[in-house]
């Protein structure tokens, strides 16, 4: 079997080479993304492994089939860059990393929340200029906050447990209410979560039902003091509506 891994950074190569050696599989690496211009370079490989932000363009799927590729693996949880119908039509198996470090992403949500509630960006900017004024740096403590999770799946559920452990009140909205999360979260409608939360953490996967899930109407429901932490995909939030809400100091 021959595999080509794309978008590989230099610091990842040693681990990839070690894995290839242990498993006796040829894995070649390149630093570029999967685009139509590159397909001719894929002849002879059985599978490709990608990690990219831009969509795999329509003409790539038949070209991959013609090149003899049988599988596209994205080393991400979200697979929104891949058109599953086009892949299916070209007999390409698509796989992802279903549990992509839920703990790591949940801790990132915690870090971003701490940065906001402790006003660390302003604090650091001032400190760098030897400005040690306290004005405007009044911070909140986590136990006094209501944290709203939208999309309490693997990552969102882990975020919920971390905030619960720190003493926050955790509320959540998801299409599926998970029994195992009920000791940590109170489920409610999306609108209620947005109205009640001091911090809204987004953890849904990007799908047709979550595209622009947070738009003008949803932003209008949020407290004027609330923080929004998006740890999923950009298009889950309507960027224009967000900019408008920020400019209007809502
Ligand atoms: N920031 C990062 O570094 C990073 C890393 C990995 C994954 N991600 C993103 O996080 C996403 C979630 O990952 P996960 O492993 O928790 O996935 P998951 O499938 O376990 O959880 C997603 C949750 O969203 C819910 N959901 C889907 N549509 C919804 C809707 N319309 N309304 C309410 N809830 C809805 C699902 O029911 C599910 O519980 C990934 O798809 C990816 O986009 C980000």
CSV table of C-alpha atoms and ligand atoms in Angstrom, one decimal:
chain,number,residue,atom,x,y,z
A,1,UNK,CA,0.0,0.0,0.0
A,2,UNK,CA,1.2,3.5,-0.8
A,3,UNK,CA,-0.2,6.6,0.9
A,4,UNK,CA,0.4,10.2,0.3
A,5,UNK,CA,0.0,12.6,3.2
A,6,UNK,CA,-0.6,16.3,2.2
A,7,UNK,CA,-0.3,19.5,4.1
A,8,UNK,CA,2.4,17.9,6.3
A,9,UNK,CA,4.6,20.2,8.4
A,10,UNK,CA,8.2,19.5,9.0
A,11,UNK,CA,7.6,18.9,12.8
A,12,UNK,CA,5.1,16.1,11.9
A,13,UNK,CA,7.5,14.1,9.7
A,14,UNK,CA,9.3,12.1,12.3
A,15,UNK,CA,6.1,10.7,13.8
A,16,UNK,CA,4.8,9.8,10.3
A,17,UNK,CA,8.0,8.2,9.3
A,18,UNK,CA,8.0,6.2,12.6
A,19,UNK,CA,4.5,5.0,11.9
A,20,UNK,CA,5.2,4.0,8.3
A,21,UNK,CA,8.3,2.0,9.4
A,22,UNK,CA,6.4,0.2,12.2
A,23,UNK,CA,3.6,-0.7,9.9
A,24,UNK,CA,5.7,-1.4,6.8
A,25,UNK,CA,3.7,0.9,4.7
A,26,UNK,CA,5.1,3.5,2.3
A,27,UNK,CA,3.9,6.9,3.4
A,28,UNK,CA,5.2,9.9,1.4
A,29,UNK,CA,4.6,13.4,2.6
A,30,UNK,CA,4.2,16.8,0.8
A,31,UNK,CA,3.4,20.2,2.2
A,32,UNK,CA,0.8,21.2,-0.4
A,33,UNK,CA,-3.0,20.9,-0.3
A,34,UNK,CA,-5.2,18.8,-2.6
A,35,UNK,CA,-6.1,20.9,-5.7
A,36,UNK,CA,-6.8,20.0,-9.3
A,37,UNK,CA,-3.2,21.0,-10.4
A,38,UNK,CA,-1.7,18.3,-8.2
A,39,UNK,CA,-3.8,15.3,-9.2
A,40,UNK,CA,-1.3,14.0,-11.8
A,41,UNK,CA,1.2,13.6,-9.0
A,42,UNK,CA,-1.0,11.1,-7.2
A,43,UNK,CA,-0.8,8.3,-9.8
A,44,UNK,CA,0.5,5.1,-8.1
A,45,UNK,CA,-0.9,5.9,-4.6
A,46,UNK,CA,-3.8,3.9,-3.1
A,47,UNK,CA,-4.9,6.5,-0.6
A,48,UNK,CA,-4.4,10.2,0.3
A,49,UNK,CA,-4.5,11.9,3.7
A,50,UNK,CA,-5.5,15.5,3.8
A,51,UNK,CA,-5.9,18.3,6.3
A,52,UNK,CA,-7.0,21.5,4.7
A,53,UNK,CA,-9.4,24.4,5.1
A,54,UNK,CA,-10.3,24.9,1.4
A,55,UNK,CA,-12.9,22.6,-0.2
A,56,UNK,CA,-11.9,19.7,-2.4
A,57,UNK,CA,-13.0,21.0,-5.8
A,58,UNK,CA,-15.6,19.1,-7.9
A,59,UNK,CA,-13.2,18.2,-10.7
A,60,UNK,CA,-10.8,16.5,-8.3
A,61,UNK,CA,-13.1,13.5,-7.5
A,62,UNK,CA,-13.2,11.9,-11.0
A,63,UNK,CA,-9.5,12.8,-11.4
A,64,UNK,CA,-8.7,10.9,-8.2
A,65,UNK,CA,-10.6,7.9,-9.4
A,66,UNK,CA,-8.8,8.0,-12.7
A,67,UNK,CA,-5.4,8.2,-10.9
A,68,UNK,CA,-6.3,5.0,-9.0
A,69,UNK,CA,-6.9,6.5,-5.6
A,70,UNK,CA,-9.3,4.4,-3.5
A,71,UNK,CA,-9.6,6.4,-0.2
A,72,UNK,CA,-9.5,10.0,1.0
A,73,UNK,CA,-8.8,10.4,4.7
A,74,UNK,CA,-9.1,13.8,6.4
A,75,UNK,CA,-7.1,13.9,9.6
A,76,UNK,CA,-9.8,16.2,11.1
A,77,UNK,CA,-13.1,15.5,12.8
A,78,UNK,CA,-15.1,17.8,10.5
A,79,UNK,CA,-15.4,16.6,6.9
A,80,UNK,CA,-17.1,19.6,5.4
A,81,UNK,CA,-14.3,20.2,2.9
A,82,UNK,CA,-15.3,16.9,1.2
A,83,UNK,CA,-18.3,16.4,-1.1
A,84,UNK,CA,-19.5,13.0,0.1
A,85,UNK,CA,-21.9,12.5,-2.9
A,86,UNK,CA,-19.1,13.2,-5.4
A,87,UNK,CA,-16.8,10.9,-3.5
A,88,UNK,CA,-19.4,8.1,-3.5
A,89,UNK,CA,-20.0,8.5,-7.3
A,90,UNK,CA,-16.3,8.0,-7.9
A,91,UNK,CA,-16.0,5.0,-5.6
A,92,UNK,CA,-13.8,6.9,-3.1
A,93,UNK,CA,-14.0,5.8,0.5
A,94,UNK,CA,-14.0,8.8,2.9
A,95,UNK,CA,-12.8,8.5,6.5
A,96,UNK,CA,-12.2,11.1,9.2
A,97,UNK,CA,-10.9,11.2,12.8
A,98,UNK,CA,-14.2,10.9,14.7
A,99,UNK,CA,-12.7,11.7,18.1
A,100,UNK,CA,-10.2,14.4,17.4
A,101,UNK,CA,-8.8,15.2,20.9
A,102,UNK,CA,-12.1,16.2,22.5
A,103,UNK,CA,-10.1,17.1,25.7
A,104,UNK,CA,-7.7,19.3,23.8
A,105,UNK,CA,-10.4,21.3,22.0
A,106,UNK,CA,-12.4,21.6,25.1
A,107,UNK,CA,-9.4,22.9,27.0
A,108,UNK,CA,-9.0,25.4,24.1
A,109,UNK,CA,-12.6,26.6,24.7
A,110,UNK,CA,-11.7,27.0,28.4
A,111,UNK,CA,-8.5,28.9,27.5
A,112,UNK,CA,-10.4,31.2,25.1
A,113,UNK,CA,-13.1,31.8,27.7
A,114,UNK,CA,-10.5,32.6,30.4
A,115,UNK,CA,-8.8,35.0,28.0
A,116,UNK,CA,-12.2,36.8,27.5
A,117,UNK,CA,-13.5,36.9,31.1
A,118,UNK,CA,-10.1,37.9,32.6
A,119,UNK,CA,-9.7,40.5,29.8
A,120,UNK,CA,-6.2,39.1,29.2
A,121,UNK,CA,-5.8,40.7,25.8
A,122,UNK,CA,-6.2,44.2,27.2
A,123,UNK,CA,-4.1,43.3,30.3
A,124,UNK,CA,-1.2,42.0,28.1
A,125,UNK,CA,-1.4,45.0,25.7
A,126,UNK,CA,-1.2,47.4,28.6
A,127,UNK,CA,1.5,45.5,30.5
A,128,UNK,CA,3.7,45.5,27.3
A,129,UNK,CA,3.5,49.3,27.5
A,130,UNK,CA,4.3,49.4,31.2
A,131,UNK,CA,0.7,50.6,31.7
A,132,UNK,CA,-0.6,49.0,35.0
A,133,UNK,CA,-4.0,50.7,35.3
A,134,UNK,CA,-6.7,48.5,36.5
A,135,UNK,CA,-9.6,50.4,34.9
A,136,UNK,CA,-11.7,48.2,32.7
A,137,UNK,CA,-10.1,45.0,33.8
A,138,UNK,CA,-12.9,43.9,36.2
A,139,UNK,CA,-13.0,40.2,35.7
A,140,UNK,CA,-15.6,37.4,36.4
A,141,UNK,CA,-15.0,34.2,38.2
A,142,UNK,CA,-16.1,31.0,36.4
A,143,UNK,CA,-18.3,29.8,39.3
A,144,UNK,CA,-20.4,32.9,38.9
A,145,UNK,CA,-21.1,32.2,35.2
A,146,UNK,CA,-23.7,30.4,33.2
A,147,UNK,CA,-21.9,28.7,30.3
A,148,UNK,CA,-24.1,27.7,27.3
A,149,UNK,CA,-22.9,24.9,25.1
A,150,UNK,CA,-24.4,24.6,21.6
A,151,UNK,CA,-23.6,21.2,20.3
A,152,UNK,CA,-22.9,19.0,23.2
A,153,UNK,CA,-21.3,16.1,21.4
A,154,UNK,CA,-17.8,14.6,22.0
A,155,UNK,CA,-16.1,18.0,22.3
A,156,UNK,CA,-19.0,20.1,23.6
A,157,UNK,CA,-19.7,17.4,26.2
A,158,UNK,CA,-16.1,17.5,27.4
A,159,UNK,CA,-16.3,21.3,27.6
A,160,UNK,CA,-19.5,21.0,29.7
A,161,UNK,CA,-17.7,18.6,32.2
A,162,UNK,CA,-14.7,21.0,32.5
A,163,UNK,CA,-16.9,24.0,33.2
A,164,UNK,CA,-19.1,22.0,35.6
A,165,UNK,CA,-15.9,20.9,37.5
A,166,UNK,CA,-14.9,24.6,37.8
A,167,UNK,CA,-18.3,25.4,39.4
A,168,UNK,CA,-20.1,27.1,36.5
A,169,UNK,CA,-23.8,26.5,35.8
A,170,UNK,CA,-23.8,24.7,32.5
A,171,UNK,CA,-26.7,24.7,30.1
A,172,UNK,CA,-26.8,23.1,26.7
A,173,UNK,CA,-28.7,22.7,23.4
A,174,UNK,CA,-28.3,19.8,21.1
A,175,UNK,CA,-30.6,17.8,18.7
A,176,UNK,CA,-29.7,14.8,20.8
A,177,UNK,CA,-29.9,14.9,24.6
A,178,UNK,CA,-27.3,12.5,26.1
A,179,UNK,CA,-28.2,10.7,29.3
A,180,UNK,CA,-24.5,10.6,30.3
A,181,UNK,CA,-24.3,14.4,30.2
A,182,UNK,CA,-27.4,15.0,32.3
A,183,UNK,CA,-25.4,15.1,35.7
A,184,UNK,CA,-23.4,18.0,34.2
A,185,UNK,CA,-25.8,20.0,32.0
A,186,UNK,CA,-29.3,21.2,31.9
A,187,UNK,CA,-30.7,20.9,28.4
A,188,UNK,CA,-32.9,23.6,26.9
A,189,UNK,CA,-33.9,25.2,23.6
A,190,UNK,CA,-31.3,27.0,21.6
A,191,UNK,CA,-33.1,30.4,22.2
A,192,UNK,CA,-33.1,29.8,26.0
A,193,UNK,CA,-29.4,29.0,26.0
A,194,UNK,CA,-28.6,32.1,24.1
A,195,UNK,CA,-30.7,34.3,26.4
A,196,UNK,CA,-29.3,32.9,29.7
A,197,UNK,CA,-25.6,32.2,29.0
A,198,UNK,CA,-22.8,34.6,30.0
A,199,UNK,CA,-20.5,32.6,27.7
A,200,UNK,CA,-21.8,30.7,24.6
A,201,UNK,CA,-19.5,27.9,23.4
A,202,UNK,CA,-20.2,26.6,19.9
A,203,UNK,CA,-19.2,22.9,19.3
A,204,UNK,CA,-21.6,21.7,16.5
A,205,UNK,CA,-20.3,20.0,13.4
A,206,UNK,CA,-20.8,22.1,10.2
A,207,UNK,CA,-23.8,20.6,8.3
A,208,UNK,CA,-26.8,22.2,6.5
A,209,UNK,CA,-28.6,22.6,9.8
A,210,UNK,CA,-25.7,24.5,11.5
A,211,UNK,CA,-24.7,26.8,8.6
A,212,UNK,CA,-25.2,30.3,10.0
A,213,UNK,CA,-26.8,28.7,13.1
A,214,UNK,CA,-25.9,31.9,14.9
A,215,UNK,CA,-27.2,34.8,12.9
A,216,UNK,CA,-28.8,38.2,13.5
A,217,UNK,CA,-31.8,36.9,15.4
A,218,UNK,CA,-29.7,34.6,17.6
A,219,UNK,CA,-27.1,37.3,18.4
A,220,UNK,CA,-30.0,39.6,19.4
A,221,UNK,CA,-31.1,37.1,22.0
A,222,UNK,CA,-27.7,37.1,23.7
A,223,UNK,CA,-26.9,39.2,26.8
A,224,UNK,CA,-25.1,42.4,25.8
A,225,UNK,CA,-22.3,41.4,28.1
A,226,UNK,CA,-22.1,37.8,26.8
A,227,UNK,CA,-19.0,36.2,25.1
A,228,UNK,CA,-19.1,34.0,22.1
A,229,UNK,CA,-16.5,31.3,21.7
A,230,UNK,CA,-16.6,29.4,18.4
A,231,UNK,CA,-14.5,26.3,18.6
A,232,UNK,CA,-16.1,24.7,15.5
A,233,UNK,CA,-16.3,26.0,11.9
A,234,UNK,CA,-16.5,29.7,10.8
A,235,UNK,CA,-19.7,29.4,8.8
A,236,UNK,CA,-21.6,28.3,11.9
A,237,UNK,CA,-21.7,32.0,12.6
A,238,UNK,CA,-23.1,34.5,10.1
A,239,UNK,CA,-20.0,36.8,10.0
A,240,UNK,CA,-21.8,39.9,8.6
A,241,UNK,CA,-24.4,39.6,11.4
A,242,UNK,CA,-21.6,39.2,14.0
A,243,UNK,CA,-19.7,42.3,12.7
A,244,UNK,CA,-23.0,44.3,12.8
A,245,UNK,CA,-23.7,43.2,16.3
A,246,UNK,CA,-20.2,44.1,17.4
A,247,UNK,CA,-20.2,47.5,15.7
A,248,UNK,CA,-23.5,48.3,17.3
A,249,UNK,CA,-22.0,47.3,20.6
A,250,UNK,CA,-24.8,44.8,21.2
B,1,LIG,N1,-11.1,23.9,17.1
B,1,LIG,C1,-10.5,22.7,16.8
B,1,LIG,O1,-9.3,22.6,16.8
B,1,LIG,C2,-11.4,21.6,16.4
B,1,LIG,C3,-10.8,20.3,16.4
B,1,LIG,C4,-11.7,19.2,16.1
B,1,LIG,C5,-13.0,19.4,15.7
B,1,LIG,N2,-13.5,20.7,15.6
B,1,LIG,C6,-14.9,20.9,15.2
B,1,LIG,O2,-15.7,20.5,16.2
B,1,LIG,C7,-16.8,19.9,15.6
B,1,LIG,C8,-17.5,19.0,16.6
B,1,LIG,O3,-16.7,17.9,16.9
B,1,LIG,P1,-17.2,16.7,17.8
B,1,LIG,O4,-16.1,15.6,17.8
B,1,LIG,O5,-17.7,17.2,19.1
B,1,LIG,O6,-18.5,16.2,17.0
B,1,LIG,P2,-19.8,15.4,17.5
B,1,LIG,O7,-20.4,14.9,16.3
B,1,LIG,O8,-19.4,14.5,18.6
B,1,LIG,O9,-20.6,16.6,18.1
B,1,LIG,C9,-21.4,17.6,17.3
B,1,LIG,C10,-22.7,17.8,18.0
B,1,LIG,O10,-23.4,18.8,17.3
B,1,LIG,C11,-24.8,18.4,17.4
B,1,LIG,N3,-25.5,19.1,16.3
B,1,LIG,C12,-25.5,18.9,15.0
B,1,LIG,N4,-26.3,19.7,14.3
B,1,LIG,C13,-26.9,20.5,15.3
B,1,LIG,C14,-27.9,21.5,15.3
B,1,LIG,N5,-28.5,22.0,14.2
B,1,LIG,N6,-28.3,22.0,16.5
B,1,LIG,C15,-27.8,21.6,17.6
B,1,LIG,N7,-26.9,20.6,17.7
B,1,LIG,C16,-26.4,20.1,16.6
B,1,LIG,C17,-24.8,16.9,17.2
B,1,LIG,O11,-26.0,16.3,17.6
B,1,LIG,C18,-23.6,16.5,18.0
B,1,LIG,O12,-24.0,16.2,19.3
B,1,LIG,C19,-16.2,19.1,14.4
B,1,LIG,O13,-17.2,18.8,13.4
B,1,LIG,C20,-15.2,20.2,13.9
B,1,LIG,O14,-15.9,21.1,13.0
B,1,LIG,C21,-12.7,21.7,15.9
